[in-house]
mmCIF file of C-alpha atoms and ligand atoms in Angstrom:
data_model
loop_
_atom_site.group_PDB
_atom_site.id
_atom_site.type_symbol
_atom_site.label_atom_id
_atom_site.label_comp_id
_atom_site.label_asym_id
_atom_site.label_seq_id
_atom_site.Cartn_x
_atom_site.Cartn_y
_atom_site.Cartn_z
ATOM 1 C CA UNK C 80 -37.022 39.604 -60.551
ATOM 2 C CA UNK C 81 -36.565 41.206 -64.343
ATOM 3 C CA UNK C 82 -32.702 40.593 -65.348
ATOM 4 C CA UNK C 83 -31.752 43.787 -65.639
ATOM 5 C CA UNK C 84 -33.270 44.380 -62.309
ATOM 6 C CA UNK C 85 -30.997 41.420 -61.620
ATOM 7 C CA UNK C 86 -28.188 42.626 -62.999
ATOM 8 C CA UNK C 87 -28.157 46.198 -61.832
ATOM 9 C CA UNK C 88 -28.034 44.387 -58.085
ATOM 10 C CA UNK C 89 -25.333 41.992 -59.208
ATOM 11 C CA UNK C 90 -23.397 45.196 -59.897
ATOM 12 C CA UNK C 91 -24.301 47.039 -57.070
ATOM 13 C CA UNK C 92 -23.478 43.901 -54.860
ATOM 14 C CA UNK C 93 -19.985 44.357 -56.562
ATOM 15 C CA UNK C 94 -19.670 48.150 -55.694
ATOM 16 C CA UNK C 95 -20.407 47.367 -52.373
ATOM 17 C CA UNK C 96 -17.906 44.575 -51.728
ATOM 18 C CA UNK C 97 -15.018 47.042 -53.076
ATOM 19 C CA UNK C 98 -15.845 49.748 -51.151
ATOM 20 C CA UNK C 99 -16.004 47.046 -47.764
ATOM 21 C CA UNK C 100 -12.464 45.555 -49.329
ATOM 22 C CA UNK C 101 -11.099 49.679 -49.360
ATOM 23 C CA UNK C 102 -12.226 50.487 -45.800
ATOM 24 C CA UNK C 103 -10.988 47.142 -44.423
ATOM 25 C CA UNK C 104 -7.344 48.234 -45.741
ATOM 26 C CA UNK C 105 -7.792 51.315 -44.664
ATOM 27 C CA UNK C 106 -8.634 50.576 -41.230
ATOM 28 C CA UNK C 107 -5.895 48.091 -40.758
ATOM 29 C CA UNK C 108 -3.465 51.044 -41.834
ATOM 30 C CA UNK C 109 -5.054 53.455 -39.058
ATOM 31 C CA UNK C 110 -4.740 50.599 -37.012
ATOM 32 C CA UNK C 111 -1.119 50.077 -37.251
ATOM 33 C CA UNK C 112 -0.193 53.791 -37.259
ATOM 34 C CA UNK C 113 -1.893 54.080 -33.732
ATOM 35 C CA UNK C 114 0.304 50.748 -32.953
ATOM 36 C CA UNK C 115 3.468 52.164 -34.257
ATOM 37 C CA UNK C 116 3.211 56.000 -32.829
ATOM 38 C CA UNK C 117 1.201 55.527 -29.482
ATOM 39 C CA UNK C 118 2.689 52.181 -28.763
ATOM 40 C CA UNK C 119 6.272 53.504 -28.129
ATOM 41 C CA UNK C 120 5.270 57.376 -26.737
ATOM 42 C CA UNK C 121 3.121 55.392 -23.990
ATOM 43 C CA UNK C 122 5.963 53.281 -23.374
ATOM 44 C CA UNK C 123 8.371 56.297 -22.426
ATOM 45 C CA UNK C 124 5.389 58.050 -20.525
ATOM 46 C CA UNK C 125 5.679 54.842 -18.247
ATOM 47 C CA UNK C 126 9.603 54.526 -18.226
ATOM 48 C CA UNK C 127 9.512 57.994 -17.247
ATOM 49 C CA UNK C 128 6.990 57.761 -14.335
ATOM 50 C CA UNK C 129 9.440 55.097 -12.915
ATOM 51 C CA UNK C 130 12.190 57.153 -12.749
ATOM 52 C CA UNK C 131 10.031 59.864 -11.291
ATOM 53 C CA UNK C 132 8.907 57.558 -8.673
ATOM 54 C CA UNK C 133 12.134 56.207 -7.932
ATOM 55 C CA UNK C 134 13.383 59.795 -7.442
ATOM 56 C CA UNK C 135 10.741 60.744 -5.382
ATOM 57 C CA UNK C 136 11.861 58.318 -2.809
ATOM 58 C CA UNK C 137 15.080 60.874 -1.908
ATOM 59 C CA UNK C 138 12.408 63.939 -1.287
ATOM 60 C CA UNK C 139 11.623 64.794 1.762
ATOM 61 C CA UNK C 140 9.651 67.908 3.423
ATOM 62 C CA UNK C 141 6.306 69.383 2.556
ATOM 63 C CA UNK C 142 4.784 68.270 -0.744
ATOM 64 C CA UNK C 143 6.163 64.751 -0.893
ATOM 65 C CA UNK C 144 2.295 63.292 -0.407
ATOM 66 C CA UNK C 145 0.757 65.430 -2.958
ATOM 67 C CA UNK C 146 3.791 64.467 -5.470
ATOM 68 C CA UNK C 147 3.346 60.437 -4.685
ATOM 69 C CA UNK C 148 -0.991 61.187 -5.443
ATOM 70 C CA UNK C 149 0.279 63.162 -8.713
ATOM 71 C CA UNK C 150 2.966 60.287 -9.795
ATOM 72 C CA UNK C 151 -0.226 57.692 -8.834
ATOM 73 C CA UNK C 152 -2.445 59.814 -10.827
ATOM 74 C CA UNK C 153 -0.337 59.522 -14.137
ATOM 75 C CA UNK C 154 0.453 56.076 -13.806
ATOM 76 C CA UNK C 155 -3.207 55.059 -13.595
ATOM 77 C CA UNK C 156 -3.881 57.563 -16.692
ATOM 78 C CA UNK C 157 -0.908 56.427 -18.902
ATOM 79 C CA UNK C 158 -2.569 52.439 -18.147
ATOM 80 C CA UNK C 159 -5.706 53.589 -19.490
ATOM 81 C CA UNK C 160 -4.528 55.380 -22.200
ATOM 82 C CA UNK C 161 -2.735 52.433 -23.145
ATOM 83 C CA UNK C 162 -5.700 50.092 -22.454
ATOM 84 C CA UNK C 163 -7.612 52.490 -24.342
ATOM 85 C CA UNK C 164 -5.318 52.276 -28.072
ATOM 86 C CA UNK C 165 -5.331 48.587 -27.744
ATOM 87 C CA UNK C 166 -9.073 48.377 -27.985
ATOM 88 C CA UNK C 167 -9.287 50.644 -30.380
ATOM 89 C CA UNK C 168 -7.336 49.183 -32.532
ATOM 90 C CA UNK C 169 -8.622 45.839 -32.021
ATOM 91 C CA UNK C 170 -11.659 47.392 -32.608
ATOM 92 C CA UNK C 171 -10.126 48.566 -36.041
ATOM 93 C CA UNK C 172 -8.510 45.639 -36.984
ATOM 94 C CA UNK C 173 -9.493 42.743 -35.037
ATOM 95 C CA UNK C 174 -7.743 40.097 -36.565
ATOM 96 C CA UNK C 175 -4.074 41.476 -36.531
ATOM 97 C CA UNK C 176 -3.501 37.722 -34.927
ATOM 98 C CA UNK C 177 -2.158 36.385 -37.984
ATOM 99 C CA UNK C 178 -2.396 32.704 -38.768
ATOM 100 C CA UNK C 179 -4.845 32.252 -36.070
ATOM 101 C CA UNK C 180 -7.973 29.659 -37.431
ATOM 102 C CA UNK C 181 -11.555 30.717 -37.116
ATOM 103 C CA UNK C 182 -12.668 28.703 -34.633
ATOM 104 C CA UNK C 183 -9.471 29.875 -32.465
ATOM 105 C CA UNK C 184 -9.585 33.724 -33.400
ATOM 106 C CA UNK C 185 -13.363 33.118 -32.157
ATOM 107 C CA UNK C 186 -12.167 31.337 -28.858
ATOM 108 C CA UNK C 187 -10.309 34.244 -28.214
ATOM 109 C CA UNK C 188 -12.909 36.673 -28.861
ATOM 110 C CA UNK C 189 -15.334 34.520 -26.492
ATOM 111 C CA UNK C 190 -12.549 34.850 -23.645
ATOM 112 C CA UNK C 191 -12.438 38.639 -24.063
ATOM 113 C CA UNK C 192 -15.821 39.470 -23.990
ATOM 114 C CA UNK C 193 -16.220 37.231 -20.425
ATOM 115 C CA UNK C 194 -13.818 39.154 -19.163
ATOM 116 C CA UNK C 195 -16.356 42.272 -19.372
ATOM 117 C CA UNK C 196 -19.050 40.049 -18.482
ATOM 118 C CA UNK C 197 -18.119 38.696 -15.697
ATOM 119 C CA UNK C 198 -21.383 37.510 -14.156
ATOM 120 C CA UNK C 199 -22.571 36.289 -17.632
ATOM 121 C CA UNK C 200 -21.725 32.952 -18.884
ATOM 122 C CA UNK C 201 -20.672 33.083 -22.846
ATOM 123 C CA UNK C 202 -20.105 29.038 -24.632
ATOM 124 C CA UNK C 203 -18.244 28.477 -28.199
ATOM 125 C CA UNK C 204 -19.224 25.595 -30.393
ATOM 126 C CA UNK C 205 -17.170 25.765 -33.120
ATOM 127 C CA UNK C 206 -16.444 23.523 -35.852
ATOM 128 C CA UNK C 207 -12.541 23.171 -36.501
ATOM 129 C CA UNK C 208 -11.027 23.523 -39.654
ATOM 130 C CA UNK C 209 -13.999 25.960 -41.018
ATOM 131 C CA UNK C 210 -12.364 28.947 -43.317
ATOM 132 C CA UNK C 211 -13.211 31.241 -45.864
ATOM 133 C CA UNK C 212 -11.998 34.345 -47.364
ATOM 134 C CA UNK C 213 -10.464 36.790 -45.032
ATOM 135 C CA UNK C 214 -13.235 39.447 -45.200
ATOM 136 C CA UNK C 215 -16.000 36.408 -45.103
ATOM 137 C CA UNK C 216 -14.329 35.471 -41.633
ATOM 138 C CA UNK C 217 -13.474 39.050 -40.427
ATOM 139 C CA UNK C 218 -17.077 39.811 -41.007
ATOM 140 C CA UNK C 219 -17.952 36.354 -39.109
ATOM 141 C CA UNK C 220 -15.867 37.694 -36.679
ATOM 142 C CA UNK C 221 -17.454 41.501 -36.562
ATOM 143 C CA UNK C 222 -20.994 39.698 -36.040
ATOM 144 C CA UNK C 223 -20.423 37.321 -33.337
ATOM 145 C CA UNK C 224 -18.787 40.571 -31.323
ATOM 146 C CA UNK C 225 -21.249 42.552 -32.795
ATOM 147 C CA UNK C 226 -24.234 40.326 -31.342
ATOM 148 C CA UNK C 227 -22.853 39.109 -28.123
ATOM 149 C CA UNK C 228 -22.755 42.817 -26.783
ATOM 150 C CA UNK C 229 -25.995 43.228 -27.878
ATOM 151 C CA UNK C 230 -27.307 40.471 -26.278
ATOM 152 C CA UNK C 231 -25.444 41.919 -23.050
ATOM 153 C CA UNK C 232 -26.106 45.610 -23.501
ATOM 154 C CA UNK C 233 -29.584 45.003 -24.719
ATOM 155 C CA UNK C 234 -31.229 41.489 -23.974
ATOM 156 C CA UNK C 235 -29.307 41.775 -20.126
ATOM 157 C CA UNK C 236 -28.526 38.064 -21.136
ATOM 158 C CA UNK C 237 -26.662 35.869 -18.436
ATOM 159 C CA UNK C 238 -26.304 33.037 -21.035
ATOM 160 C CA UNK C 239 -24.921 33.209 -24.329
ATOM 161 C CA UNK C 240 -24.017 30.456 -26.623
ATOM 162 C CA UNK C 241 -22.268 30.889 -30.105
ATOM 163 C CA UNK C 242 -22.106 28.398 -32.604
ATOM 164 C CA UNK C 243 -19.907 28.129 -36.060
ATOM 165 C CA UNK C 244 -21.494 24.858 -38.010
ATOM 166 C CA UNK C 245 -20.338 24.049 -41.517
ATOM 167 C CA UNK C 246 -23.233 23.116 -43.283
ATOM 168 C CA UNK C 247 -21.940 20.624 -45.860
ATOM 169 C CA UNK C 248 -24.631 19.883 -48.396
ATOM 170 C CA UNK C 249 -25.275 23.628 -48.870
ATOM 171 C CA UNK C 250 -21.234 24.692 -48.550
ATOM 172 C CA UNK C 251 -22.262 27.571 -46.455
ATOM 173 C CA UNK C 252 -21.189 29.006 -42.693
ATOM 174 C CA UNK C 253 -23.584 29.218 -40.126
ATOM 175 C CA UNK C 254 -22.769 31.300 -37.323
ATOM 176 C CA UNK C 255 -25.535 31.626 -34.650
ATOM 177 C CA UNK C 256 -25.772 33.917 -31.614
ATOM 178 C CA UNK C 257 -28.304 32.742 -29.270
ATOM 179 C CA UNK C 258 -29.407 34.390 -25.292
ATOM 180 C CA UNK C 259 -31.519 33.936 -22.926
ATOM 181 C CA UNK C 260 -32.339 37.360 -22.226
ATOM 182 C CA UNK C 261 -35.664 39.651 -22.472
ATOM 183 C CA UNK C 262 -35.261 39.935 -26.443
ATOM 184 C CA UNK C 263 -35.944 42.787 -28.959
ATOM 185 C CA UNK C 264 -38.847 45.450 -27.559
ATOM 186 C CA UNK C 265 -41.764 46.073 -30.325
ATOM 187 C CA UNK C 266 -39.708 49.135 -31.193
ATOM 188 C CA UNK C 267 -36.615 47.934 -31.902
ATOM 189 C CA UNK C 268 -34.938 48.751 -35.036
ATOM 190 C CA UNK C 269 -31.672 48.272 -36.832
ATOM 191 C CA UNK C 270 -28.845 50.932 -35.946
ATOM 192 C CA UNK C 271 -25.137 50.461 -37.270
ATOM 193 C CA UNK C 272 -24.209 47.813 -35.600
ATOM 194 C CA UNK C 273 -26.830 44.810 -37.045
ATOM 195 C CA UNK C 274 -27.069 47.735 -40.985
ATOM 196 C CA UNK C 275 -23.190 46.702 -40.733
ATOM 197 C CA UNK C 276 -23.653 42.957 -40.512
ATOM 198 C CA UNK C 277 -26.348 43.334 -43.176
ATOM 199 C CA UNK C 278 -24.413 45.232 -45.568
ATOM 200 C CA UNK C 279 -21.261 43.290 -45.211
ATOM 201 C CA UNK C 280 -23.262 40.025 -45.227
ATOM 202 C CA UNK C 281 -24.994 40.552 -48.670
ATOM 203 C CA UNK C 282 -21.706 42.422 -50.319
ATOM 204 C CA UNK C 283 -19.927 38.463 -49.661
ATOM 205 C CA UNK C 284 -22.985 36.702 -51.166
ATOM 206 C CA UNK C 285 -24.217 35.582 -47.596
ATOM 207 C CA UNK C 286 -27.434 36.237 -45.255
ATOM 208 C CA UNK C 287 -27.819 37.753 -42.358
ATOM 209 C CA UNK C 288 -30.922 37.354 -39.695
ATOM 210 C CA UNK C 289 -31.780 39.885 -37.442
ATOM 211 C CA UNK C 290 -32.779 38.724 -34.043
ATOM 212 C CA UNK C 291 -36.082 36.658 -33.595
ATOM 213 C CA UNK C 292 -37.663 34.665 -30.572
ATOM 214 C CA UNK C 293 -37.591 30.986 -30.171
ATOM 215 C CA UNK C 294 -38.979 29.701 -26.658
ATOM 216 C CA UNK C 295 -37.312 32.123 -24.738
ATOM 217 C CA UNK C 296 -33.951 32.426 -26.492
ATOM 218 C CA UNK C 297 -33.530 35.389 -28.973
ATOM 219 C CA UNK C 298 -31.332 34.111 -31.799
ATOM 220 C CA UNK C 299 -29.464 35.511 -35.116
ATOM 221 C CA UNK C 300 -27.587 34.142 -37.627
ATOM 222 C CA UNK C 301 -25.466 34.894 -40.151
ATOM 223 C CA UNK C 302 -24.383 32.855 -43.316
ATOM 224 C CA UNK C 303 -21.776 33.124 -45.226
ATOM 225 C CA UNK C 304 -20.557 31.348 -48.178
ATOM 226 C CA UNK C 305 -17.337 29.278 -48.352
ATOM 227 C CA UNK C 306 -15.365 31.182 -50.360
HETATM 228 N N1 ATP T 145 -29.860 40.203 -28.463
HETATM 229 C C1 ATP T 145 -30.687 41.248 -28.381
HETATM 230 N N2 ATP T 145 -31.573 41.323 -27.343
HETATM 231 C C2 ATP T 145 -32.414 42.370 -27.250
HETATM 232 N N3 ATP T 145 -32.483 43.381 -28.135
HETATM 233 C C3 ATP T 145 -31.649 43.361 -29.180
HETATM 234 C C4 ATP T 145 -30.712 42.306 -29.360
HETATM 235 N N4 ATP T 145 -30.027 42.549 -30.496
HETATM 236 C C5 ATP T 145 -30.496 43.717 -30.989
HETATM 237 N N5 ATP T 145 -31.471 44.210 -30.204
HETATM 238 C C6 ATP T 145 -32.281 45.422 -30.468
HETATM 239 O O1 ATP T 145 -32.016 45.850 -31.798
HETATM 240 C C7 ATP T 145 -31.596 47.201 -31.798
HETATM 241 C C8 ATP T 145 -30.627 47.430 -32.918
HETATM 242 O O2 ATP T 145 -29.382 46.787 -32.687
HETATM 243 P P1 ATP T 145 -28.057 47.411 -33.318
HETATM 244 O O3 ATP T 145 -26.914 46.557 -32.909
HETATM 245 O O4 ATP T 145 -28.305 47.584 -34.769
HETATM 246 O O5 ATP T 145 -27.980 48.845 -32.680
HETATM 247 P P2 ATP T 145 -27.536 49.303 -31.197
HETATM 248 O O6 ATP T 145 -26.874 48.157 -30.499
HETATM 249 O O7 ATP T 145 -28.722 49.915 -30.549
HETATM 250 O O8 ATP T 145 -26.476 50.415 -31.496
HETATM 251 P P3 ATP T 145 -25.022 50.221 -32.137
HETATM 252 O O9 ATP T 145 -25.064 51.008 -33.399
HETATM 253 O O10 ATP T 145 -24.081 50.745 -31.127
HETATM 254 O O11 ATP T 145 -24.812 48.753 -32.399
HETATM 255 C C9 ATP T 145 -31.053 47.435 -30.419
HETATM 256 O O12 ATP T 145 -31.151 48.795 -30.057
HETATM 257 C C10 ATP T 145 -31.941 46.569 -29.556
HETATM 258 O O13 ATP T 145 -33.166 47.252 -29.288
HETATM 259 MG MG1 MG T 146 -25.388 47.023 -31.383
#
């Protein structure tokens, strides 16, 4: 490639990682205003249903049923509401964990997404001890999530296995999705969720690999480098 070819992509390779530095912080600061003002308003929405409840226990006379159904009715809104913030703000900022390690923040991740596929088996091999900068790991983090579902939602997968490998001689992070399911049609083509892993792959100096077929599995890969 000419250098100033070179050179305009070095900057624009720059540009890029600011802008994905600016929207990280500004997502973690939408995500904890939703914590700090829905957190505590869906708090007294429940307190208050108690008390409702408990006072409907001294009605009597017509009206009582449909009151109970109502009092059900906001209870089982007010939980999904609820249930409803948290992922979104997970989805915002999922690493509000803190100190957690990658290979544990990943663990975690695994655990949640079996929980919505229940009938699908999902297996972490992860290397302890394997860190990088935060955005390198939140965006390890955004493509493992990012690719399971996809091999879920897409592939139908019943097996998934992730892998985190520390590739010493090279100093780089391989993460690796791989499923067993029917694989990428003919006419697949990237939408925002693998252009996000792309862009926020090459903005941290890594690679990313979109899925591709190797006796039956369908794999991809992102690498990322140590710091
Ligand atoms: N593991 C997989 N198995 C089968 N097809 C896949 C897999 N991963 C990706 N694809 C195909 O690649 C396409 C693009 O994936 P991508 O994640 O970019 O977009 P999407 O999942 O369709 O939408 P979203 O923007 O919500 O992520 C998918 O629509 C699907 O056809
Ligand atoms: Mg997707």
């Amino acid at each position: 490639m000419p250098s100033h070819l070179q050179a305009q992509r070095a900057e624009n390779d720059l540009l890029q990682a600011r802008l994905i530095n600016l929207s990280e912080a500004e997502r973690a600061a939408i995500a904890s205003d939703l914590h700090d003002e829905m957190g505590p308003l869906l708090f007294a929405v429940r307190a208050a249903v108690q008390q409702a409840e408990a006072a409907a226990t001294q009605v009597t006379g017509p009206g009582l049923a449909q009151l109970n159904e109502a009092l059900d009715a906001i209870a089982r809104h007010a939980a999904e509401v609820q249930r409803g913030t948290r992922d979104a703000i997970n989805d915002l900022r999922p690493m509000l964990a803190g100190d957690a390690s990658l290979s544990e923040l990943l663990e975690e991740l695994v655990a949640s997404l079996s929980e919505i596929a229940p009938e699908g088996r999902i297996t972490l091999s992860a290397d302890k001890g394997v860190s990088t900068s935060h955005l390198g790991e939140l965006s390890i983090y955004r493509f493992v999530r990012e690719s399971v579902l996809n091999a879920l939602r897409h592939g139908q997968a019943d097996h998934i296995r992730v892998s985190l490998k520390l590739l010493r001689g090279s100093g780089a992070i391989v993460t690796r999705v791989a499923d067993n399911g029917i694989g990428p049609g003919l006419n697949a083509s990237p939408s925002m969720g693998q252009i996000g892993i792309r862009d926020r792959a090459r903005a941290l100096g890594g690679t990313y690999l979109p899925p591709w077929r190797d006796e039956g599995w369908t794999l991809t890969e992102l690498r990322m480098p140590l710091e």
